[in-house]
Coordinates of C-alpha atoms in Angstrom, one line a residue:
Chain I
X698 CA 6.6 -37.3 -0.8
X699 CA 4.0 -38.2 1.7
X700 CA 4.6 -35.7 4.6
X701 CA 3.1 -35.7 8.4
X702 CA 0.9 -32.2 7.5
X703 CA -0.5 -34.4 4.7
X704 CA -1.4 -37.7 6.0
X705 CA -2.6 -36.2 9.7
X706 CA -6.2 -37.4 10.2
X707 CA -8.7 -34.9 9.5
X708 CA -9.9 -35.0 13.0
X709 CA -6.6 -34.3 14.8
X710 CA -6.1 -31.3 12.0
X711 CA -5.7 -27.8 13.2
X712 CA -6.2 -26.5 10.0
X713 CA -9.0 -28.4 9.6
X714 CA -11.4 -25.6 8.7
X715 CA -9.2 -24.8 6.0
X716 CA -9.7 -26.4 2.8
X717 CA -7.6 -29.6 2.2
X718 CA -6.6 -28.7 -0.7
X719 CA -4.7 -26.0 1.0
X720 CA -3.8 -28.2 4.0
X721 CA -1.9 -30.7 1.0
X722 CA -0.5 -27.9 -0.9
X723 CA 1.2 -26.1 1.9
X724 CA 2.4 -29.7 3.7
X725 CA 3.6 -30.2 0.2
X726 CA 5.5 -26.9 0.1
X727 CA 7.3 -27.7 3.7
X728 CA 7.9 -31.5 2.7
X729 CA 9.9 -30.2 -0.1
X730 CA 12.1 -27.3 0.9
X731 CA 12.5 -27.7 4.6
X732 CA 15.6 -29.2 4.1
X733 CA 17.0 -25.7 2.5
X734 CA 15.3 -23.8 4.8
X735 CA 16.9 -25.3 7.5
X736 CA 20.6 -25.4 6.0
X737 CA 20.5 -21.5 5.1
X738 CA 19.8 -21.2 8.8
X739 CA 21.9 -23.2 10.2
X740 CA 24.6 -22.2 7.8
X741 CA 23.7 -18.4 9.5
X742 CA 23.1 -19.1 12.8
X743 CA 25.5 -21.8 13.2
X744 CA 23.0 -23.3 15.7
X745 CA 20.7 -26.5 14.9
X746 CA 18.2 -25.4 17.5
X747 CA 18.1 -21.6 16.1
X748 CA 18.1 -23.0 12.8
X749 CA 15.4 -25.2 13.6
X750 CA 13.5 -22.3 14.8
X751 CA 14.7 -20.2 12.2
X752 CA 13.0 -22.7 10.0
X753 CA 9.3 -23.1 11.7
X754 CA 9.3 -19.3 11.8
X755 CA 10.3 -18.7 8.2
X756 CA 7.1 -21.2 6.8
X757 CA 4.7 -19.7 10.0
X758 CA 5.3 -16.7 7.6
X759 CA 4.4 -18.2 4.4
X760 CA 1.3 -19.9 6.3
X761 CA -0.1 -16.5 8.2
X762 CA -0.9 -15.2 5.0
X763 CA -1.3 -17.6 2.5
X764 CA 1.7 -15.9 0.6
X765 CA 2.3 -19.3 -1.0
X766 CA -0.7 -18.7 -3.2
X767 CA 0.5 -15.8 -4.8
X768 CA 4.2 -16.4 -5.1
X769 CA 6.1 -17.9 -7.9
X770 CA 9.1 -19.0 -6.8
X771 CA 8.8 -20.5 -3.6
X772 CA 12.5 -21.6 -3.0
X773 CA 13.6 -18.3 -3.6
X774 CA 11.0 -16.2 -1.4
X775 CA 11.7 -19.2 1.2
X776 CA 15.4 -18.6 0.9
X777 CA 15.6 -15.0 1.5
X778 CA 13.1 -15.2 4.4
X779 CA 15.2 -17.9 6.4
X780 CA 18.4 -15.6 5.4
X781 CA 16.5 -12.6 6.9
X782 CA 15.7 -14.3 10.1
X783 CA 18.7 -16.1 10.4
X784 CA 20.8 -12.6 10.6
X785 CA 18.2 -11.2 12.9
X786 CA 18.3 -14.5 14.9
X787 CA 22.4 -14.8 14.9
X788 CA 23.9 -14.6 18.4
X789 CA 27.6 -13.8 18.5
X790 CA 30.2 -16.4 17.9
X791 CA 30.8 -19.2 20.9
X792 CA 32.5 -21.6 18.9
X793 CA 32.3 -24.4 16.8
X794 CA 28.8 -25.8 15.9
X795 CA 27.8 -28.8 17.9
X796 CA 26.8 -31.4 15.7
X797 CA 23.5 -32.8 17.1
X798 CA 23.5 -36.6 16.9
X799 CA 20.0 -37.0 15.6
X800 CA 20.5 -34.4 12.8
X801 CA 20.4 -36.7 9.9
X802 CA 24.3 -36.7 8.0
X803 CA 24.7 -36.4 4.7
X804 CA 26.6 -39.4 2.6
X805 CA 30.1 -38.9 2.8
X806 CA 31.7 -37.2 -0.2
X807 CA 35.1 -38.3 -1.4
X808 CA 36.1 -35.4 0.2
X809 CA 35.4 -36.1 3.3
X810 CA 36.4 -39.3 3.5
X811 CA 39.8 -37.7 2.8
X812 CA 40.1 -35.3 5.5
X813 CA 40.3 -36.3 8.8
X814 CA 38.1 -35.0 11.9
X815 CA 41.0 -32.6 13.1
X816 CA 41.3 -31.0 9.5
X817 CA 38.0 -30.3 9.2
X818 CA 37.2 -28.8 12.5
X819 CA 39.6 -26.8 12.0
X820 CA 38.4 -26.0 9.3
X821 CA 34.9 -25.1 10.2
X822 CA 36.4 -22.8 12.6
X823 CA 38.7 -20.9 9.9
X824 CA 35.3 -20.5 8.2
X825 CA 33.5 -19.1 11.3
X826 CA 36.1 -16.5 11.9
X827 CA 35.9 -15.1 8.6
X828 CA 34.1 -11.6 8.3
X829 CA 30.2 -12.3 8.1
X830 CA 30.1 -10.5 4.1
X831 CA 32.4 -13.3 3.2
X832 CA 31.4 -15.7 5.2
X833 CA 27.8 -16.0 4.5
X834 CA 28.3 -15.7 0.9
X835 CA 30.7 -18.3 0.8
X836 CA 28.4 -20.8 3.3
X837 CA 25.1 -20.1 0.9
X838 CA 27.0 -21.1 -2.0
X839 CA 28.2 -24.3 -0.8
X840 CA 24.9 -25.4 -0.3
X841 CA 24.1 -27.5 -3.2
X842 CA 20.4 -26.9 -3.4
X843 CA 21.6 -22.6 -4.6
X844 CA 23.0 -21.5 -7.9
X845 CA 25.4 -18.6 -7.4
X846 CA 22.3 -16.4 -8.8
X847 CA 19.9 -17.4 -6.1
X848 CA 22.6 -16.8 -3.2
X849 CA 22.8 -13.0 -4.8
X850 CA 19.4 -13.0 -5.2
X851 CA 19.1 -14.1 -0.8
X852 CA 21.9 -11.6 0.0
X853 CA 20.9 -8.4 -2.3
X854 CA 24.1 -8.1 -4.0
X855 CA 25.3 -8.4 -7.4
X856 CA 26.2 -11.8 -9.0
X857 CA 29.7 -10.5 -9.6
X858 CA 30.3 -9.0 -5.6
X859 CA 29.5 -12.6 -4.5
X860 CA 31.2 -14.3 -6.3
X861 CA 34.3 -12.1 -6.2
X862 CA 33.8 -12.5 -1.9
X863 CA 33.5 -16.2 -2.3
X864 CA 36.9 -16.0 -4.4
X865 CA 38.2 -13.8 -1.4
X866 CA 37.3 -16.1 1.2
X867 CA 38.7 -19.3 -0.4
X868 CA 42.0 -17.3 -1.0
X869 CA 41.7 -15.9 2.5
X870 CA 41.4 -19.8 4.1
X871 CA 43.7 -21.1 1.8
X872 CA 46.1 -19.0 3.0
X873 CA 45.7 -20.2 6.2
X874 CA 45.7 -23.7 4.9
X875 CA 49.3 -23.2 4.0
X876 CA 50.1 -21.0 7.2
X877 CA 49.0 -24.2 9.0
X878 CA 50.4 -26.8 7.1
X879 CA 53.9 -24.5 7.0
X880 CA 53.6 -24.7 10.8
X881 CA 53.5 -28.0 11.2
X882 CA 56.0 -28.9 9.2
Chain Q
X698 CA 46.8 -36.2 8.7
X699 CA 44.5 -35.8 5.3
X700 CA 44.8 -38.4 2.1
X701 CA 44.7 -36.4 -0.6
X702 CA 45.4 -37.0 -4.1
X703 CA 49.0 -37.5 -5.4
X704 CA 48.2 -36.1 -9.2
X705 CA 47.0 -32.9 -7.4
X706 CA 48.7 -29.8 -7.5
X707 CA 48.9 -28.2 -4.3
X708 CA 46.3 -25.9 -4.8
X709 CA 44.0 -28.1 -6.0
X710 CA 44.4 -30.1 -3.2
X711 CA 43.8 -27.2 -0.6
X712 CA 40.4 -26.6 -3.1
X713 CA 39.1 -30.0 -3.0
X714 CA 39.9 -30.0 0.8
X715 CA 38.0 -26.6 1.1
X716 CA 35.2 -28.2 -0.6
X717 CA 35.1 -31.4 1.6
X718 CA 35.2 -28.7 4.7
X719 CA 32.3 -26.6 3.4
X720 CA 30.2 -29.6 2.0
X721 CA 29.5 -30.7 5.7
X722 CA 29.7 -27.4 7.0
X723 CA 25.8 -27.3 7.0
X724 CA 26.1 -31.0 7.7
X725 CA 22.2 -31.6 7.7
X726 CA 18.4 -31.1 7.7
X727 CA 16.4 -30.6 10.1
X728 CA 15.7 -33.5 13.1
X729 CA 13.5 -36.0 12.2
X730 CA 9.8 -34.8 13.1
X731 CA 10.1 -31.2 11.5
X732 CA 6.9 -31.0 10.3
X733 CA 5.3 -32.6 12.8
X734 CA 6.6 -29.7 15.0
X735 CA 5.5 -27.0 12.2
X736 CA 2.2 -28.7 12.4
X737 CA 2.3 -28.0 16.4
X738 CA 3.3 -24.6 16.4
X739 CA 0.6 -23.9 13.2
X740 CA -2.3 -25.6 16.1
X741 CA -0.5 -23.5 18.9
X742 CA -1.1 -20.1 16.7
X743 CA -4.7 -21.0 15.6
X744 CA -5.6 -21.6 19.1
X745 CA -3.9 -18.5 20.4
X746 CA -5.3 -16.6 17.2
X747 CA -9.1 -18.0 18.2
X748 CA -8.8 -17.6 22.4
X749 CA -9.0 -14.1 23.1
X750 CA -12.5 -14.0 20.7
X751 CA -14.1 -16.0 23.0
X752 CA -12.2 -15.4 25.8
X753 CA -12.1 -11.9 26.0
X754 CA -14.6 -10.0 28.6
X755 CA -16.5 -7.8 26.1
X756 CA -17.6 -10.7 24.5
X757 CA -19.8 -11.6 27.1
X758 CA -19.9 -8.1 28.5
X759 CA -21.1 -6.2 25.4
X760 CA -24.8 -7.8 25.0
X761 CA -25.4 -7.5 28.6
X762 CA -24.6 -4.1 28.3
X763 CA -26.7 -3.7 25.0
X764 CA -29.4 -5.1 26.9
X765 CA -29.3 -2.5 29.9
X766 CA -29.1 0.2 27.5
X767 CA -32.2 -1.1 25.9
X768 CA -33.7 -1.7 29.2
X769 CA -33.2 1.7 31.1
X770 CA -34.5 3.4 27.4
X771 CA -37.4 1.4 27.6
X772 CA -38.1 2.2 31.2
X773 CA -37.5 6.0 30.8
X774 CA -39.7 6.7 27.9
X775 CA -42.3 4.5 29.2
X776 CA -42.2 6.9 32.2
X777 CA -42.1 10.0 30.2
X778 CA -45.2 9.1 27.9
X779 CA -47.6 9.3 30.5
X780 CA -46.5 12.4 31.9
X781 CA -46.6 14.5 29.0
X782 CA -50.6 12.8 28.7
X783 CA -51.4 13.9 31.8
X784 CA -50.1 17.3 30.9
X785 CA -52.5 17.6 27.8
X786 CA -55.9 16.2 28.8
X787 CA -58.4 15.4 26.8
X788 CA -61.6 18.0 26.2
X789 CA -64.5 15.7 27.5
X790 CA -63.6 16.2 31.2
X791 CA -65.2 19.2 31.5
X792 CA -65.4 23.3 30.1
X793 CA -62.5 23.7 32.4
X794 CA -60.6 21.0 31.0
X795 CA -61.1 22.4 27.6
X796 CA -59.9 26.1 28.3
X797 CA -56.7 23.8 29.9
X798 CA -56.5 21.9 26.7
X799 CA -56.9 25.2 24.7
X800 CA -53.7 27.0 26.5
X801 CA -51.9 23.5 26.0
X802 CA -52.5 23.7 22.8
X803 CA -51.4 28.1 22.1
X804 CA -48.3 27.3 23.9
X805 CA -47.5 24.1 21.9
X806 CA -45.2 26.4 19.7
X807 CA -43.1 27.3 22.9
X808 CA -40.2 24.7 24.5
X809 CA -41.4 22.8 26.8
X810 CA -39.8 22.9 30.2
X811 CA -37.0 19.9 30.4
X812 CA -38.3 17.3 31.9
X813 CA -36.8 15.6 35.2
X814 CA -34.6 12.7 34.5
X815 CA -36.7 9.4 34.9
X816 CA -34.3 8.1 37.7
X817 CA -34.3 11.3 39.8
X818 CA -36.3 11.1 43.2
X819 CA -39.1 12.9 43.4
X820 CA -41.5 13.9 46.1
X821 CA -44.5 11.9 47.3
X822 CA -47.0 14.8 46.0
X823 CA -45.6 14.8 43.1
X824 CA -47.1 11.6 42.2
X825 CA -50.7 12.4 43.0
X826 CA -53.2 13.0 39.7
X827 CA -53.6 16.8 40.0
X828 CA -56.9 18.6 39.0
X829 CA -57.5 20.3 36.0
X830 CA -57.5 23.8 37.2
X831 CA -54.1 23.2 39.3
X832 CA -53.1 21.6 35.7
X833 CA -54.1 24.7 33.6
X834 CA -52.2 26.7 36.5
X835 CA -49.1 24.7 36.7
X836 CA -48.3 24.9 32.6
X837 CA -49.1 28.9 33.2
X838 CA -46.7 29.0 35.7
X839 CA -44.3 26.7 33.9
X840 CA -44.8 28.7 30.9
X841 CA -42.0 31.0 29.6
X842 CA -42.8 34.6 30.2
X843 CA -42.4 36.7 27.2
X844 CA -43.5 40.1 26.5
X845 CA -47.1 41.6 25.5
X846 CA -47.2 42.3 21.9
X847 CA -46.8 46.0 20.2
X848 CA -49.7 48.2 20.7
X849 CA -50.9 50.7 17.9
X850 CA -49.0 54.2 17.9
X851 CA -51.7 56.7 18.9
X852 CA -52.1 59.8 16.5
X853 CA -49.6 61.9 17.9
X854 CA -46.4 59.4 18.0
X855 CA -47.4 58.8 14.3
X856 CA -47.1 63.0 13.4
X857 CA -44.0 63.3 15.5
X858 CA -42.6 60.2 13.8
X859 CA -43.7 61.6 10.8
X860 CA -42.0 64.9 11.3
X861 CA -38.8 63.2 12.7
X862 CA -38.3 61.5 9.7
X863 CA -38.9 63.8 7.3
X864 CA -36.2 65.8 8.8
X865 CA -38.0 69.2 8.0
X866 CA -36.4 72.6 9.7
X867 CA -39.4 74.2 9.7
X868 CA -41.5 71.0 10.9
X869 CA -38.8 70.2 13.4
X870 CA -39.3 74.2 15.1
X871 CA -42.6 73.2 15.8
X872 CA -40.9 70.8 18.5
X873 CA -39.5 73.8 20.0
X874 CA -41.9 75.7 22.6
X875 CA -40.2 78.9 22.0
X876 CA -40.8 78.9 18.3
X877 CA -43.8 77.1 18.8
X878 CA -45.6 79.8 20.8
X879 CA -44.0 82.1 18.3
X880 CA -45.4 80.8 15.3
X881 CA -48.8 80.5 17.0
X882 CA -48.8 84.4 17.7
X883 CA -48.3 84.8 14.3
X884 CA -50.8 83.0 13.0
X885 CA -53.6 84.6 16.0
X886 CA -52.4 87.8 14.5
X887 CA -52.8 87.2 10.7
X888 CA -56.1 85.1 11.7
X889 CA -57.2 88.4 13.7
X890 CA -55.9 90.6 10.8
X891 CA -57.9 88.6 8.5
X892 CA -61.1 88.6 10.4
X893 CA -60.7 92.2 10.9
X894 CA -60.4 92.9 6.5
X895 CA -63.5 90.8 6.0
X896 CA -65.9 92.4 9.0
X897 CA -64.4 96.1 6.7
X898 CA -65.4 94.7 3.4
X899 CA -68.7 93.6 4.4
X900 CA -69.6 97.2 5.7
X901 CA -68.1 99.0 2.6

């Protein structure tokens, strides 16, 4: 993928005194995990502009250094620095995440397409008023990009503790699910 | 209200609906123009990490202050070498000169006296070449005083310092005048008794 740090004109380059091979590997390195970076923080911050800084900040730190030479697995050091920021960055709950309209939305999953709006803004709110160790585990997890190993790996915990708080928050919103539907019945 | 499955079970349905719910709750990436705004703030930080190099005051305020330094040392020994000429002359200005040169030269092992700080004002006379006498008389009354050196002990410090530390009883007496004169008596008389035997032999 042919990305904007790549293709830049050498003259216009602020890292121009930097090798290019550098310049390439590193634009190569935001072209392809930006996108997780930025859903790990928004799925923290639950804020597309916090998230976005969340983001910029987490690869600033990969760049300062040129950690990117010396690490193996960049999704996973990327992953738990965005989660690390993200908590640090987290302001308390206001309400339901604003959807900005030139965020670029993912195709619609059969899923979707069977819930309405309503449902699933309700929804998103259920999930936001969970307790933050079930919440983020369970958020993390639904991100497609993330094995259930990697999202222990972000938080710290065992394998088994987050998946046993994913279980716990999907009973937990179930539960409400029914107490909702019962309601309206 | 939500379409959902009929062959479902009910908790199923809530499952797939959970899914649906958390599948676009982190609906998206990140605006378009990401990395063109990581690219910014990367310019932003290497400007900001450059700046205060060349914009910071000792930059420019260090060599000028290097060069003062160097300056002002430059100036003050320059100053100081012809003084300490001046206090040294050389001998082919004259037999006075050279007795000047010679006491120079026997008190070279003493400190000198400090000299005046090059930037200290000093009096008009000051200035003026002095002579070689009030040269020679200058160092000698810039010279540090120190005492004459030991003398000899005559012969009679050496026999008291002899007797002193020998620590004799009979030898220390003799410092008494009582047992002095006493002991001189003495002798008189045996020296007198002796004299006396001899003149008695003789006759016999």
């Amino acid at each position: 993928m042919e990305t904007a740090l790549s293709i830049a004109s050498q003259e216009e380059d602020p890292l121009q005194d930097t090798a290019e091979g550098v310049r390439a590997a590193f634009g190569a390195l935001v072209a392809q995990h930006s996108h997780l970076v930025f859903r790990i923080a928004l799925a923290i911050t639950r804020s597309p502009q916090d998230a976005e800084d969340v983001a910029q900040e987490t690869f600033l730190e990969l760049y300062r250094g040129r950690r990117w030479e010396g690490i193996e697995d960049h999704q996973a050091y990327l992953a738990r620095v965005a989660w690390r920021l993200a908590v640090r960055r987290r302001r308390p709950r206001t309400g339901e995440l604003e959807l900005d309209d030139e965020m670029a939305a993912p195709e619609a999953s059969p899923e979707q397409s069977a819930m309405d709006a309503q449902t699933e803004a309700w929804l998103h709110a259920a999930i936001d008023g969970l307790p933050e160790k079930l919440r983020q585990p369970l958020a993390l997890a639904a991100l497609s990009e993330l094995k259930l190993v990697e999202v222990a790996a972000i938080l710290g915990l065992p394998e088994g503790t987050v998946r046993r708080r994913i279980h716990t928050a999907r009973q937990l919103l179930k539960q409400q699910m029914m107490e909702r539907k019962g309601g309206k019945r | 209200m939500i379409d959902q499955p009929n062959n479902l079970s009910g908790d199923e349905r809530l499952d797939r609906i959970l899914d649906g719910a958390l599948a676009s709750y982190t609906p998206a990436g990140p605006r378009f123009g990401f990395e063109d705004r990581l690219r910014a703030r990367i310019a932003e930080e290497t400007v900001v990490v450059r700046r205060p190099v060349l914009s910071l005051p000792w930059v420019w305020v260090a060599p000028v202050l290097l060069v003062a330094a160097l300056a002002f040392a430059a100036i003050y020994f320059h100053r100081q070498l012809p003084r300490e000429s001046e206090q040294l002359p050389g001998p082919a200005t004259g037999p006075v000169l050279a007795g000047a040169n010679t006491t120079a030269q026997d008190n070279s092992h003493l400190p000198r006296p400090r000299a005046l700080p090059a930037t200290a004002k000093q009096p008009e006379h000051k200035n003026k070449p002095v002579s070689a006498i009030d040269q020679v008389a200058l160092q000698e009354m810039r010279a540090p005083s120190h005492p004459a050196p030991e003398e000899p002990l005559t012969q009679e410090e050496k026999l008291l310092l002899r007797v002193v530390h020998r620590g004799d009883s009979r030898e220390m007496a003799i410092l008494n005048p009582e047992v002095r004169a006493k002991n001189e008596a003495e002798d008189e008389a045996e020296f007198r008794q002796f004299v006396e035997q001899s003149n008695e032999g003789e006759r016999e």
